[in-house]
Amino acid sequence: MRELTDATLAELTGTELTLATEADTEALGARIGAQLSAGDVVLLAGPLGAGKTVLARGIGRGLGVAGAVTSPTFVIAREHPPAPGGRGVGMVHVDAYRLGGRAELDDLDLDTDLASAAVVVEWGEGLADVLAQRYLLVRLRRLDDDSRVALLSWDSAPE
């Protein structure tokens, strides 16, 4: 696996990262979260079991948010305020799997959350990419040996 401790998001972009363990996936998320600011949007893509929620948990840790980051599958979105003494950036964690389209996404009012939080959307590719001019897309896939591969790319919102 490429060394994550000193790599910036720009250096990780376009590189396939092998994540041998769940801890590696969470560490990548923490690395991403440490470099995010309010207004940033991260879309997590990959099949069931690819590690999207584990990566989101790491992003929350890197941002320094309060509360446990768990799957928002049944509540659709969870807000995590900044922890006391943290960086001051919250996180809104969304699971778009059950959303019926952009209208339901718009009903969540995520664009108002962008003023004070980073927004992380599982299953958001092709749906939540309209939330920001530029967003980080993390594609995850699970290998036969139970490791994961992550590919990071900065993409632009469709016109």
Coordinates of C-alpha atoms in Angstrom, one line a residue:
M1 CA 0.0 0.0 0.0
R2 CA 1.2 3.5 -0.7
E3 CA 2.3 5.3 2.4
L4 CA -0.6 7.6 3.6
T5 CA 1.1 9.5 6.5
D6 CA 2.7 12.2 4.4
A7 CA 0.6 12.1 1.2
T8 CA -1.8 14.9 0.4
L9 CA -5.1 14.3 -1.3
A10 CA -3.6 15.7 -4.5
E11 CA -0.7 13.1 -4.3
L12 CA -3.2 10.3 -3.8
T13 CA -5.5 11.2 -6.7
G14 CA -5.4 8.7 -9.5
T15 CA -3.4 6.2 -7.5
E16 CA -4.9 2.8 -6.6
L17 CA -4.4 2.2 -2.9
T18 CA -4.5 -1.3 -1.6
L19 CA -6.2 -1.4 1.8
A20 CA -5.3 -4.7 3.4
T21 CA -7.4 -4.3 6.6
E22 CA -10.4 -2.4 7.9
A23 CA -7.9 -0.3 9.9
D24 CA -6.2 0.7 6.6
T25 CA -9.5 1.8 5.2
E26 CA -10.3 3.9 8.2
A27 CA -6.8 5.3 8.2
L28 CA -7.3 6.5 4.6
G29 CA -10.6 8.1 5.6
A30 CA -8.8 9.9 8.5
R31 CA -6.2 11.1 6.1
I32 CA -8.9 12.5 3.8
G33 CA -10.9 14.0 6.7
A34 CA -7.8 15.8 8.0
Q35 CA -7.6 17.7 4.8
L36 CA -11.3 18.5 4.3
S37 CA -12.9 21.9 5.0
A38 CA -16.5 23.0 5.3
G39 CA -18.1 23.0 1.9
D40 CA -16.2 20.0 0.7
V41 CA -18.2 17.1 -0.8
V42 CA -16.9 13.5 -0.9
L43 CA -18.8 10.8 -2.8
L44 CA -18.2 7.2 -1.9
A45 CA -18.9 4.6 -4.6
G46 CA -18.6 0.8 -4.5
P47 CA -20.7 -2.3 -4.0
L48 CA -22.1 -3.5 -0.7
G49 CA -19.3 -4.5 1.6
A50 CA -16.7 -2.4 -0.2
G51 CA -16.0 -0.3 2.9
K52 CA -17.8 2.9 2.3
T53 CA -19.1 3.3 5.9
V54 CA -15.7 2.3 7.3
L55 CA -14.1 5.0 5.2
A56 CA -16.7 7.5 6.3
R57 CA -15.9 6.6 9.9
G58 CA -12.3 7.5 9.2
I59 CA -13.3 10.8 7.6
G60 CA -15.2 11.7 10.7
R61 CA -12.2 10.9 12.8
G62 CA -10.0 13.0 10.6
L63 CA -12.4 15.9 10.8
G64 CA -12.7 15.5 14.5
V65 CA -16.4 15.2 14.8
A66 CA -18.5 14.3 17.8
G67 CA -20.4 11.0 18.0
A68 CA -19.9 7.6 16.5
V69 CA -20.1 7.5 12.7
T70 CA -22.4 4.6 11.7
S71 CA -24.3 3.8 8.6
P72 CA -27.2 6.2 7.9
T73 CA -29.0 3.7 5.8
F74 CA -32.3 3.9 7.6
V75 CA -32.2 7.6 8.6
I76 CA -30.7 8.7 5.2
A77 CA -28.5 11.4 6.8
R78 CA -26.7 11.9 10.1
E79 CA -25.2 15.2 11.3
H80 CA -22.0 15.1 13.3
P81 CA -21.1 18.4 14.9
P82 CA -17.5 19.3 15.5
A83 CA -16.1 17.8 18.7
P84 CA -15.1 20.4 21.4
G85 CA -11.5 21.4 20.8
G86 CA -11.6 20.0 17.3
R87 CA -11.1 21.7 13.9
G88 CA -14.6 23.2 13.9
V89 CA -15.8 21.4 10.8
G90 CA -18.8 19.1 11.1
M91 CA -19.8 16.3 8.9
V92 CA -23.1 15.3 7.3
H93 CA -23.0 11.6 6.4
V94 CA -25.6 10.6 3.8
D95 CA -26.6 7.2 2.4
A96 CA -28.2 7.9 -0.9
Y97 CA -28.9 4.2 -1.7
R98 CA -32.7 4.5 -1.0
L99 CA -33.2 7.9 -2.5
G100 CA -35.4 8.0 -5.5
G101 CA -33.6 10.8 -7.3
R102 CA -32.4 14.3 -7.2
A103 CA -35.7 15.7 -5.9
E104 CA -35.4 13.5 -2.7
L105 CA -31.7 14.6 -2.4
D106 CA -32.8 18.3 -2.7
D107 CA -35.3 17.7 0.2
L108 CA -32.4 17.0 2.5
D109 CA -31.2 20.6 2.1
L110 CA -27.5 19.5 2.0
D111 CA -26.4 22.7 0.3
T112 CA -27.2 24.6 3.5
D113 CA -25.0 22.2 5.5
L114 CA -22.1 23.0 3.3
A115 CA -21.5 26.3 5.1
S116 CA -20.3 24.5 8.2
A117 CA -19.7 20.9 7.3
A118 CA -18.1 18.5 4.9
V119 CA -20.7 16.3 3.2
V120 CA -19.9 12.6 2.7
V121 CA -22.4 10.7 0.5
E122 CA -22.4 6.9 0.2
W123 CA -23.9 5.8 -3.1
G124 CA -23.8 9.4 -4.3
E125 CA -22.1 9.0 -7.7
G126 CA -24.4 10.3 -10.4
L127 CA -26.8 11.8 -7.9
A128 CA -25.0 14.0 -5.3
D129 CA -22.4 15.3 -7.7
V130 CA -24.4 18.4 -8.2
L131 CA -23.8 19.6 -4.6
A132 CA -20.5 21.2 -5.4
Q133 CA -18.5 22.5 -8.3
R134 CA -15.7 20.1 -7.5
Y135 CA -16.0 17.0 -5.4
L136 CA -13.8 14.1 -4.3
L137 CA -14.9 10.7 -5.6
V138 CA -13.6 7.6 -3.8
R139 CA -14.3 4.4 -5.6
L140 CA -13.9 1.3 -3.5
R141 CA -13.8 -2.3 -4.5
R142 CA -13.4 -5.5 -2.4
L143 CA -11.0 -8.2 -3.6
D144 CA -11.3 -11.9 -3.1
D145 CA -8.8 -11.9 -0.2
D146 CA -11.1 -9.4 1.6
S147 CA -8.7 -6.4 1.1
R148 CA -10.0 -3.3 -0.6
V149 CA -8.8 -1.1 -3.4
A150 CA -9.5 2.6 -3.3
L151 CA -9.2 5.1 -6.2
L152 CA -9.5 8.8 -5.5
S153 CA -10.3 11.4 -8.1
W154 CA -11.4 15.0 -8.1
D155 CA -14.3 15.5 -10.4
S156 CA -16.4 18.5 -11.5
A157 CA -20.2 18.8 -11.3
P158 CA -22.1 18.0 -14.5
E159 CA -23.3 21.0 -16.4

